[in-house]
Coordinates of C-alpha atoms and ligand atoms in Angstrom, one line a residue:
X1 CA 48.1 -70.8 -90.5
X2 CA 47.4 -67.5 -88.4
X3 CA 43.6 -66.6 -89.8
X4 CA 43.2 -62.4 -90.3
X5 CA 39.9 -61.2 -88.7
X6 CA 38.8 -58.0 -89.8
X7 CA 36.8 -56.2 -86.8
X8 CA 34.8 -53.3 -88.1
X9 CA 33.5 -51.1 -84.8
X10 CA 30.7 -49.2 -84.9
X11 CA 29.3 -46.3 -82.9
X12 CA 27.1 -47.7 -80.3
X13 CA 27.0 -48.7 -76.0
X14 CA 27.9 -52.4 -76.7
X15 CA 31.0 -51.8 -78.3
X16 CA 32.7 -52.0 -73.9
X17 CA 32.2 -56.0 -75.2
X18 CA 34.5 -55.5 -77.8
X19 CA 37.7 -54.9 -76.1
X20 CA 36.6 -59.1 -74.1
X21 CA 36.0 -60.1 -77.9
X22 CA 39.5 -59.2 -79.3
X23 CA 40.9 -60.9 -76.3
X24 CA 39.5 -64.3 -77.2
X25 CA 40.6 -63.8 -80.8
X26 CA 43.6 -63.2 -79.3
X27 CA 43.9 -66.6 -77.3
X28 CA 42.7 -68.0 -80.1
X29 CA 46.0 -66.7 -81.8
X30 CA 44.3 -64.7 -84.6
X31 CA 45.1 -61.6 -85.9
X32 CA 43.1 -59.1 -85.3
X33 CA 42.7 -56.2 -87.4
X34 CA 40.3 -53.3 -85.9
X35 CA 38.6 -50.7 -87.8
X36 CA 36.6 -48.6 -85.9
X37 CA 34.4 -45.9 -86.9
X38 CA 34.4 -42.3 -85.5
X39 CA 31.5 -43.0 -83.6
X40 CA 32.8 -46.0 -81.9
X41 CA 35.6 -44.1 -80.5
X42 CA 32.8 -41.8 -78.6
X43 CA 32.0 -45.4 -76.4
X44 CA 35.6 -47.8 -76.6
X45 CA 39.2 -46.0 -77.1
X46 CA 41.8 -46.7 -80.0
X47 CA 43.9 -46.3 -77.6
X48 CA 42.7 -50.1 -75.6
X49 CA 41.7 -51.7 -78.3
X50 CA 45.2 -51.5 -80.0
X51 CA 47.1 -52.2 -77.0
X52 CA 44.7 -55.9 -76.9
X53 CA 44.6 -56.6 -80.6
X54 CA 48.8 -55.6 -80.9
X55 CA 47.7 -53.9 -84.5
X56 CA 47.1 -50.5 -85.2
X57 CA 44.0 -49.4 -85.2
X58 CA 42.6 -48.0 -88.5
X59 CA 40.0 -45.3 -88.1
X60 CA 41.3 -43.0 -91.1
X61 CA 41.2 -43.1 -95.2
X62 CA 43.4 -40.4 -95.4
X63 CA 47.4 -40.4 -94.3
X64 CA 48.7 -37.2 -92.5
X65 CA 50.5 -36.4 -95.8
X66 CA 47.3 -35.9 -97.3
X67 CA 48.1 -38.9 -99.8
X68 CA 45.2 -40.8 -100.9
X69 CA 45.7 -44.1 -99.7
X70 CA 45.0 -47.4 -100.8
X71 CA 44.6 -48.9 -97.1
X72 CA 41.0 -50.3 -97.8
X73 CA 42.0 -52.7 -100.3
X74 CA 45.0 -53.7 -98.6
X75 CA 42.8 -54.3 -95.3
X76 CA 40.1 -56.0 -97.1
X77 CA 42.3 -58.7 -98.9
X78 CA 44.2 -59.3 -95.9
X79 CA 41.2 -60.4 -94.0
X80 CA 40.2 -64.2 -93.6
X81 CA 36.5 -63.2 -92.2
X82 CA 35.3 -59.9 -91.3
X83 CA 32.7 -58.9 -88.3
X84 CA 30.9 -55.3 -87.5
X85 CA 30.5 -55.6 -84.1
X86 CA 28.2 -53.5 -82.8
X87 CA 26.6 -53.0 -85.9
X88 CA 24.4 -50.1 -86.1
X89 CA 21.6 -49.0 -88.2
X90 CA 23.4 -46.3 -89.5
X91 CA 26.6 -48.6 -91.1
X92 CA 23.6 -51.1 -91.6
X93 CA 21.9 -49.0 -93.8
X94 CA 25.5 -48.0 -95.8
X95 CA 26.5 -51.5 -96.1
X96 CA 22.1 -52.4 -97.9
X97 CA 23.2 -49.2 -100.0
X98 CA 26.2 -49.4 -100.9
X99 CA 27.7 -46.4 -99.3
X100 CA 31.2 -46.1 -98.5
X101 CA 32.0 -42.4 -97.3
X102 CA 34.5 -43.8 -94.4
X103 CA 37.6 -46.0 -94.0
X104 CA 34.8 -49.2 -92.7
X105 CA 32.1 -48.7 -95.2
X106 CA 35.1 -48.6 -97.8
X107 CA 36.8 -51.8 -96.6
X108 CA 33.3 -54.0 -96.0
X109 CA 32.8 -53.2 -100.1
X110 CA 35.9 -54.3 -101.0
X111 CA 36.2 -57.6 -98.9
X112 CA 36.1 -61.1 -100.9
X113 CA 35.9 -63.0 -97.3
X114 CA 32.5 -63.9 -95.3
X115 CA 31.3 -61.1 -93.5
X116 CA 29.6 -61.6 -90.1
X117 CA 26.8 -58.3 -89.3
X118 CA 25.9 -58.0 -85.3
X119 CA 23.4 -55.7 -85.5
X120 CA 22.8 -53.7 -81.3
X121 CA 20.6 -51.1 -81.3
X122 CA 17.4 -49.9 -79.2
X123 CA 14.4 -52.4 -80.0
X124 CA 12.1 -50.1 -81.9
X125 CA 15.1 -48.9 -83.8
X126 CA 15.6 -52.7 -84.4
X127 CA 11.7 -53.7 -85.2
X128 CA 12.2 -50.5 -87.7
X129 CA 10.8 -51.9 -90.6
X130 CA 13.6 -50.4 -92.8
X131 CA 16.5 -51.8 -90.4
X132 CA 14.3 -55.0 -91.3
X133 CA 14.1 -54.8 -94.8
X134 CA 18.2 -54.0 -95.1
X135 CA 18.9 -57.1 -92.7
X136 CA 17.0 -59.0 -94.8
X137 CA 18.5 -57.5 -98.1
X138 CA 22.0 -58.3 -96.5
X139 CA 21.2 -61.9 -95.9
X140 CA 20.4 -62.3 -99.3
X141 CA 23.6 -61.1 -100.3
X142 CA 25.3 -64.0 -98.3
X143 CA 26.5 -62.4 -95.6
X144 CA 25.8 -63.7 -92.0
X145 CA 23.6 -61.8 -89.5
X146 CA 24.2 -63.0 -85.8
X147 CA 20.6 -61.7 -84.4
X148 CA 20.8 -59.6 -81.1
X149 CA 19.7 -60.8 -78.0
X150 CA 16.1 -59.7 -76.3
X151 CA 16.8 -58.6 -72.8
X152 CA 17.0 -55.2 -71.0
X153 CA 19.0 -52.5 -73.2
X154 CA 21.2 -49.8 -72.5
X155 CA 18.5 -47.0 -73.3
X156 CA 16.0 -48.6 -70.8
X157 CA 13.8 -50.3 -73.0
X158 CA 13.6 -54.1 -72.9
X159 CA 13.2 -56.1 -75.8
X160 CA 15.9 -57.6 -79.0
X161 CA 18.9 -55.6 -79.2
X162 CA 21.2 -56.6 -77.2
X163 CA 24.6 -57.6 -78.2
X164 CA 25.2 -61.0 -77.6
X165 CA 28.2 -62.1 -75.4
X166 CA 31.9 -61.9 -76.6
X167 CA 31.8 -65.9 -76.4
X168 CA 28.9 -66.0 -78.7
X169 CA 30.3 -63.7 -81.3
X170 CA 33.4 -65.9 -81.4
X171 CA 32.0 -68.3 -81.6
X172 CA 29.7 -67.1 -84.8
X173 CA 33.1 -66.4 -86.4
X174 CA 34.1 -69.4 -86.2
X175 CA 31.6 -70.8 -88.2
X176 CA 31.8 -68.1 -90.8
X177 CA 35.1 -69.4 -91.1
X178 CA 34.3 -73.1 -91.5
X179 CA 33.8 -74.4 -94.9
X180 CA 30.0 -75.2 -95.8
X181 CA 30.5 -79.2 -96.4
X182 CA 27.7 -80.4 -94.4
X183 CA 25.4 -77.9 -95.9
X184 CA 21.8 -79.4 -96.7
X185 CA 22.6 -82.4 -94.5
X186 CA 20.5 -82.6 -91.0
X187 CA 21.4 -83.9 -88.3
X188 CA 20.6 -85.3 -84.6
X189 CA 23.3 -85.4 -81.9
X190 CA 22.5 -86.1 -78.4
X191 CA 25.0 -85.0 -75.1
X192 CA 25.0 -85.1 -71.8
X193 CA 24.6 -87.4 -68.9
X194 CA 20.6 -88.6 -68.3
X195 CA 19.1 -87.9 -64.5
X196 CA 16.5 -91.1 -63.2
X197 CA 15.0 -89.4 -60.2
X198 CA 14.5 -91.7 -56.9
X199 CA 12.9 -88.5 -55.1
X200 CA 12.7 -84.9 -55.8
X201 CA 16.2 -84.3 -54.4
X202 CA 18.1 -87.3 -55.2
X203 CA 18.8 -88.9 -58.8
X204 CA 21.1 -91.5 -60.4
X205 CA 23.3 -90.7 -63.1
X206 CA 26.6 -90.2 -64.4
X207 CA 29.9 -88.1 -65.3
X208 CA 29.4 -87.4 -68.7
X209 CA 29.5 -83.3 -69.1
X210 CA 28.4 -83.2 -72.8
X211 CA 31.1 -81.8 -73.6
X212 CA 32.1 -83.9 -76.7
X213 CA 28.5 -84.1 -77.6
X214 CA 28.6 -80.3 -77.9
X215 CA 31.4 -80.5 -79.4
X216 CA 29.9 -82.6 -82.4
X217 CA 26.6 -80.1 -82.5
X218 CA 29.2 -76.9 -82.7
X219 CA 31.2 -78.5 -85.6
X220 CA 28.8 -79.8 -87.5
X221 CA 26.3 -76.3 -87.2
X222 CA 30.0 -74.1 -88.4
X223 CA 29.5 -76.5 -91.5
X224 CA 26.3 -75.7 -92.5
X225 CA 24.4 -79.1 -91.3
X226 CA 21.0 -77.9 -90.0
X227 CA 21.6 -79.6 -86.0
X228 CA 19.4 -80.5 -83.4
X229 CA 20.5 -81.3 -79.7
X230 CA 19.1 -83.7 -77.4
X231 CA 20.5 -83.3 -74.4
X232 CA 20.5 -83.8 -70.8
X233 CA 21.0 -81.8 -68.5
X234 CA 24.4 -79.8 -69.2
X235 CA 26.7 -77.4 -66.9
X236 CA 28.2 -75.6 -70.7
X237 CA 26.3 -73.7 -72.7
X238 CA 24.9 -75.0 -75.9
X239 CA 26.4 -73.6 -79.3
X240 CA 24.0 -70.1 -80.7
X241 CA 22.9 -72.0 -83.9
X242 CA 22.0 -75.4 -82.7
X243 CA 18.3 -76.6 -81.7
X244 CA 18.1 -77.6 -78.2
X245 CA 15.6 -80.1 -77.4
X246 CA 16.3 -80.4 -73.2
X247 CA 15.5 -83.2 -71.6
X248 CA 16.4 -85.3 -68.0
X249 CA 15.7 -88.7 -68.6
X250 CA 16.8 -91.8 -70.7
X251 CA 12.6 -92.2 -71.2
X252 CA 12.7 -88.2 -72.5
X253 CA 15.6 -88.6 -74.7
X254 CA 14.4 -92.2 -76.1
X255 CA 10.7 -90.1 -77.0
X256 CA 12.5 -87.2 -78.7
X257 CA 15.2 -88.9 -80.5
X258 CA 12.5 -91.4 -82.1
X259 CA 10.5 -88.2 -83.1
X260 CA 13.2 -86.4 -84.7
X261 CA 15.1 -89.5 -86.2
X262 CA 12.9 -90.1 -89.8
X263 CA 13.3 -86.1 -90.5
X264 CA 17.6 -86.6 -90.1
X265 CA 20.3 -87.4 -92.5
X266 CA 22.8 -88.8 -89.5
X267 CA 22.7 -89.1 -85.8
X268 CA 25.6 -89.1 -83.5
X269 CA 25.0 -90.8 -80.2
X270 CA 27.4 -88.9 -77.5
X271 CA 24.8 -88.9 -74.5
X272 CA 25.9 -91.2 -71.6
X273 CA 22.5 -92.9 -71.2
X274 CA 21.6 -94.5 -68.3
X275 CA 21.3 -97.9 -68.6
X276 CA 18.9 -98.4 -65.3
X277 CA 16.3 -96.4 -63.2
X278 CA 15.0 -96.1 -59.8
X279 CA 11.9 -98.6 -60.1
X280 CA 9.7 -96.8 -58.6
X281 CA 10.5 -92.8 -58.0
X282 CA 8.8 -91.4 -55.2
X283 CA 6.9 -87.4 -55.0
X284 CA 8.5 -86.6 -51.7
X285 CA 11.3 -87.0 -50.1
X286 CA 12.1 -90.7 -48.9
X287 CA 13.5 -91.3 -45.3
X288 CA 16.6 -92.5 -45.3
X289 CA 16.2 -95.5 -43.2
X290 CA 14.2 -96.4 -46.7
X291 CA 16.8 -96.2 -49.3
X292 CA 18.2 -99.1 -49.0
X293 CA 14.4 -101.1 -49.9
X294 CA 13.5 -98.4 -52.6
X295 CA 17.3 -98.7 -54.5
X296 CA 15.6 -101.7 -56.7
X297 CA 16.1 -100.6 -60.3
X298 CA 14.8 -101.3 -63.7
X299 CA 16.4 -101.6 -67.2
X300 CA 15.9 -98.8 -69.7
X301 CA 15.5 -98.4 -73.3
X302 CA 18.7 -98.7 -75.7
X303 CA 17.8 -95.7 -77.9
X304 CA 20.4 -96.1 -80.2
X305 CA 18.8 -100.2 -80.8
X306 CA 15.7 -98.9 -81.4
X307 CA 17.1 -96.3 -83.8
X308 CA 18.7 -99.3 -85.4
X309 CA 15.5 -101.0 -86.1
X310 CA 13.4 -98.3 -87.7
X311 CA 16.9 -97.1 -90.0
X312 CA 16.7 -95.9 -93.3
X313 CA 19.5 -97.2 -95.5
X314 CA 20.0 -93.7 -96.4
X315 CA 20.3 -92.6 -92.8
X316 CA 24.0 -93.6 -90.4
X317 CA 23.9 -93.8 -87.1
X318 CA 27.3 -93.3 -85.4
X319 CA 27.6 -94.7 -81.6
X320 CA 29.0 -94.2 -79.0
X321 CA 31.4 -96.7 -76.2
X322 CA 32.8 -95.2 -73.2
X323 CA 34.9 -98.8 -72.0
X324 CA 37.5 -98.9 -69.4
X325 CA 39.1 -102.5 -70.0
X326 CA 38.9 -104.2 -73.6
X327 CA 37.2 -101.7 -75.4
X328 CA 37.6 -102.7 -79.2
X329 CA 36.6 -105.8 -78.8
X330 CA 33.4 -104.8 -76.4
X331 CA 32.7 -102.1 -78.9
X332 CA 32.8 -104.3 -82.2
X333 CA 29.6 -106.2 -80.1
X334 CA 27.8 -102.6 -79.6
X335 CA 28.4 -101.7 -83.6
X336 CA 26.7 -105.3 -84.7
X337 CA 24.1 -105.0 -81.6
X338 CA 23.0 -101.3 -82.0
X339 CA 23.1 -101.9 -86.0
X340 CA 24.8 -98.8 -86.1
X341 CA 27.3 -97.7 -89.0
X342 CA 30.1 -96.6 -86.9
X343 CA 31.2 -96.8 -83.4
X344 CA 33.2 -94.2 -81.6
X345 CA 35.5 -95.8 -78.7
X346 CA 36.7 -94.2 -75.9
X347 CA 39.3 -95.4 -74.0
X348 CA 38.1 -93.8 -70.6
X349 CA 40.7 -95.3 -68.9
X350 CA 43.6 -93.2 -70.5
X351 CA 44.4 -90.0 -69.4
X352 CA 43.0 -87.0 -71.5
X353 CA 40.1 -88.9 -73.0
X354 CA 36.2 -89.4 -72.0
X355 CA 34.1 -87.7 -69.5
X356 CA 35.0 -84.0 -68.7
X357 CA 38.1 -83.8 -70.6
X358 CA 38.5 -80.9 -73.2
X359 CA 40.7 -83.3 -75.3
X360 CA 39.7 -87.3 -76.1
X361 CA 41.2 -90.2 -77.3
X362 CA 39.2 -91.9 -79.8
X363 CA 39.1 -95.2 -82.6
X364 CA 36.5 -95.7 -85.0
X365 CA 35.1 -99.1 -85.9
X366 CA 33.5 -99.3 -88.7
X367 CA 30.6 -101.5 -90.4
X368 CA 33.1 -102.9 -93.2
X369 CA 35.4 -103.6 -90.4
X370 CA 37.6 -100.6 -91.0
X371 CA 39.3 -99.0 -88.0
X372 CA 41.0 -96.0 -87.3
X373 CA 43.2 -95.0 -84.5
X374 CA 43.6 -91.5 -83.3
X375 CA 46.0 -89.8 -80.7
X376 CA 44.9 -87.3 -78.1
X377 CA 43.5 -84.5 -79.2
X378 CA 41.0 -81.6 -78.9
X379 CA 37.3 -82.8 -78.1
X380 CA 36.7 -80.2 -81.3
X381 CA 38.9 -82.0 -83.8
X382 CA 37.5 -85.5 -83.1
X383 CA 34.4 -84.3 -83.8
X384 CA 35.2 -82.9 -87.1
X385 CA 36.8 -86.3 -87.8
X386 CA 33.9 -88.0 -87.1
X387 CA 31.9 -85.8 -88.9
X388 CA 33.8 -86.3 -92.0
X389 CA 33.5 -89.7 -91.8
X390 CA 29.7 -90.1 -91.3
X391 CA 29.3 -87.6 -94.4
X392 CA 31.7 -89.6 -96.0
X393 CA 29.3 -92.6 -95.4
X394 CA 26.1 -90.7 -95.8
X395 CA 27.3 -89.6 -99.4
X396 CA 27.9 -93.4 -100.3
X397 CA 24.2 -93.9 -99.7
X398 CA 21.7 -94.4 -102.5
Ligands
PMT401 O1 30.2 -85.8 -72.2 P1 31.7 -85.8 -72.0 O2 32.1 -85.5 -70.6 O3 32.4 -85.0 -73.0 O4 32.2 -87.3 -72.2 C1 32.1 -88.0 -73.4 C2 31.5 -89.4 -73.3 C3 32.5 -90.3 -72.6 C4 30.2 -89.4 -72.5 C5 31.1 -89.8 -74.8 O5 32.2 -89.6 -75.6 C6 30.7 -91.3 -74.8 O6 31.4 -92.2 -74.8 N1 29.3 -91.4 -74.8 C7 28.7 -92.7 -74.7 C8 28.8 -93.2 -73.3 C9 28.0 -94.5 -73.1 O7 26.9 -94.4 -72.6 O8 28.5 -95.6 -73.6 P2 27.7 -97.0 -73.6 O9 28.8 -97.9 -74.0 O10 27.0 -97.2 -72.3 O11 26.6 -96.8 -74.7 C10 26.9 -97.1 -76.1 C11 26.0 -96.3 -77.0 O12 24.7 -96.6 -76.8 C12 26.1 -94.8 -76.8 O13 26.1 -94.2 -78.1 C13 24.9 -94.5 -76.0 O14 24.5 -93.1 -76.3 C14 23.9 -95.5 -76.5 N2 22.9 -95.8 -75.5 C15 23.3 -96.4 -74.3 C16 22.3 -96.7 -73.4 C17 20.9 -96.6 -73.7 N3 20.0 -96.9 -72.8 N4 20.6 -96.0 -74.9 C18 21.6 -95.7 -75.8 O15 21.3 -95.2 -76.8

């Protein structure tokens, strides 16, 4: 079903972003529903952002024939989530007060839907402690604030109140939309490939782009679970409301997963470890008449085994097995070997699924012998699925 976003505009420099937000609503096949204040239309025109949204846009409470209208409430129960975008102190303050003197202040009191607040501003205005006080007062109504960036603003000044990106905004739609089911549950997922240097310039390690790991962190953060990332190094950028614990190699990630580990409900192995490392790793540059002699490599640790051993009964552990030939049966080994409660196979060998892919082809095995089989689909959607079924898991828990 098409989802309504309501996008309420206010007066201020970022709203040039907007018109790059409505278009990813738009590929996103959304409607998009603007509302823009009289302010806004100082800095973006009606004009452009109807002719990307392919809606008319509302910036009046009054019809030409002078006959009070009843637009706001049709607007505000036709929305799915709404957004103000920039949001300024000014419609920040009317929204903590309850004022609604325009066609956007009236619709934001009448919506039912979540209501996503980007506040934009010049930093002092921001650090204002009365902006602070009504941001505060606005989260404790429920709605969700999507904090500005710190960088360099508009006005000169450097500091938090930037916008952030059109990509990032989207993206904290998306989770307003998302239903709340993980809420209170925490959880560790780890992405990416690992780097074992030889040298300073050369490394060994592997395809994996972290892309379903991300994938998992993104989902599961949209549904309220409190997530942290490990993760290698990554060429995508890592979801606005995840924590991102960086590391480079399999040693790094095996001493931060066992430090977070006790504190987490679930973890969700999607990192391609490496399984071996240059023996001994040089500080400069070896010759390459060398390399052959210095290639001798060592094991390292299997995180997820060691997870295994220190588990809670409370907590799952869902693995990972990226396998080209025979890939249930090699995975049933991992699930008993790892002790972990679920394995997620990957037949890398197909086309569409494992490393890089935006889609993936997945089964899960599970500890009771269960399996399920799933077609190609959207890196995004298996990670839902997998999510369900380690809350479904964690729930049976005592
Ligand atoms: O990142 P993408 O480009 O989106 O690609 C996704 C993926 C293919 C990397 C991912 O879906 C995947 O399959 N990840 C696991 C790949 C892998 O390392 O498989 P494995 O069979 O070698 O390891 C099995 C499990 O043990 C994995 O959960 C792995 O994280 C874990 N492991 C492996 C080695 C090691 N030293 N420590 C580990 O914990």
């Amino acid at each position: 079903m098409t989802q309504s976003v309501l996008l309420g505009v206010s007066g201020g420099i970022a709203a040039y972003k907007i018109p790059f937000l409505v278009r990813l609503l738009k590929k996103a096949e959304m409607n998009v529903q603007i509302v823009m204040t009289e302010a806004a239309k100082q800095f973006v025109t009606p004009m452009t952002l109807a002719a990307l949204s392919e809606n008319r846009v509302c910036d009046n409470m009054w019809e030409d024939d002078h006959q009070p209208s009843v637009e706001h409430i049709t607007l505000a129960d036709a929305a799915d989530v709404a957004v103000i975008a920039p949001a300024t102190a000014n419609i920040i303050g009317k929204i903590t007060s309850g004022i609604a003197d325009d066609l956007l202040t009236t619709v934001i009191t009448a919506i039912r839907c979540p209501l996503l607040i980007c506040p934009s501003m010049n930093v002092n205005m921001y650090n204002n402690p009365i902006v602070q006080r009504n941001l505060r007062a606005l989260k404790k109504c429920g709605y969700h604030i999507l904090d500005p960036e710190y960088g360099f603003l508009a006005c000169g000044w450097t500091g938090a109140g930037r916008l952030p990106e059109p990509e990032i905004i989207f993206e904290a739609i998306q989770s307003a939309l998302s239903p709340k089911d993980l809420l209170g549950l925490k959880i560790l997922v780890t992405a990416g490939p690992t780097e074992e240097p030889l040298d300073p310039v050369r490394f060994i390690t592997n395809r994996s782009s972290g892309k379903m790991g991300i994938a998992v962190a993104r989902r599961a953060a949209a549904r309220g679970a409190d997530v942290t990332l490990v993760a290698g190094p990554l060429k995508i950028p890592v979801p606005f409301n995840v924590k991102l614990i960086a590391v480079r190699t399999a040693q790094e990630m095996y001493e931060k997963v066992m430090a977070f580990f006790p504190q987490m409900d679930i973890l969700v192995k999607a990192a391609a470890v490496a399984d071996f490392r240059p023996a001994r790793p040089r500080d400069s540059k070896m010759p390459k008449d060398e390399l052959d002699k210095a290639l001798q490599l060592e094991t390292n640790l299997d995180i997820i085994k060691a997870v295994g051993s220190v588990k809670k009964d409370c907590q799952i552990v869902v693995g990972f097995a990226a396998e080209t030939d025979r890939p249930i049966e090699k995975a049933k080994k991992k699930l008993t070997k790892k002790n972990a409660d679920m394995i997620v196979v990957n037949d890398v060998g197909l086309p569409g699924a494992g490393f890089d892919h935006d889609t993936n082809v997945v089964t899960f095995i599970l500890r009771s012998g269960e399996m399920e089989q799933h077609e190609l689909m959207p890196k995004e959607k298996v990670a839902d699925l997998i999510l369900d079924r380690a809350n479904a898991l964690q729930r049976k828990k005592p």
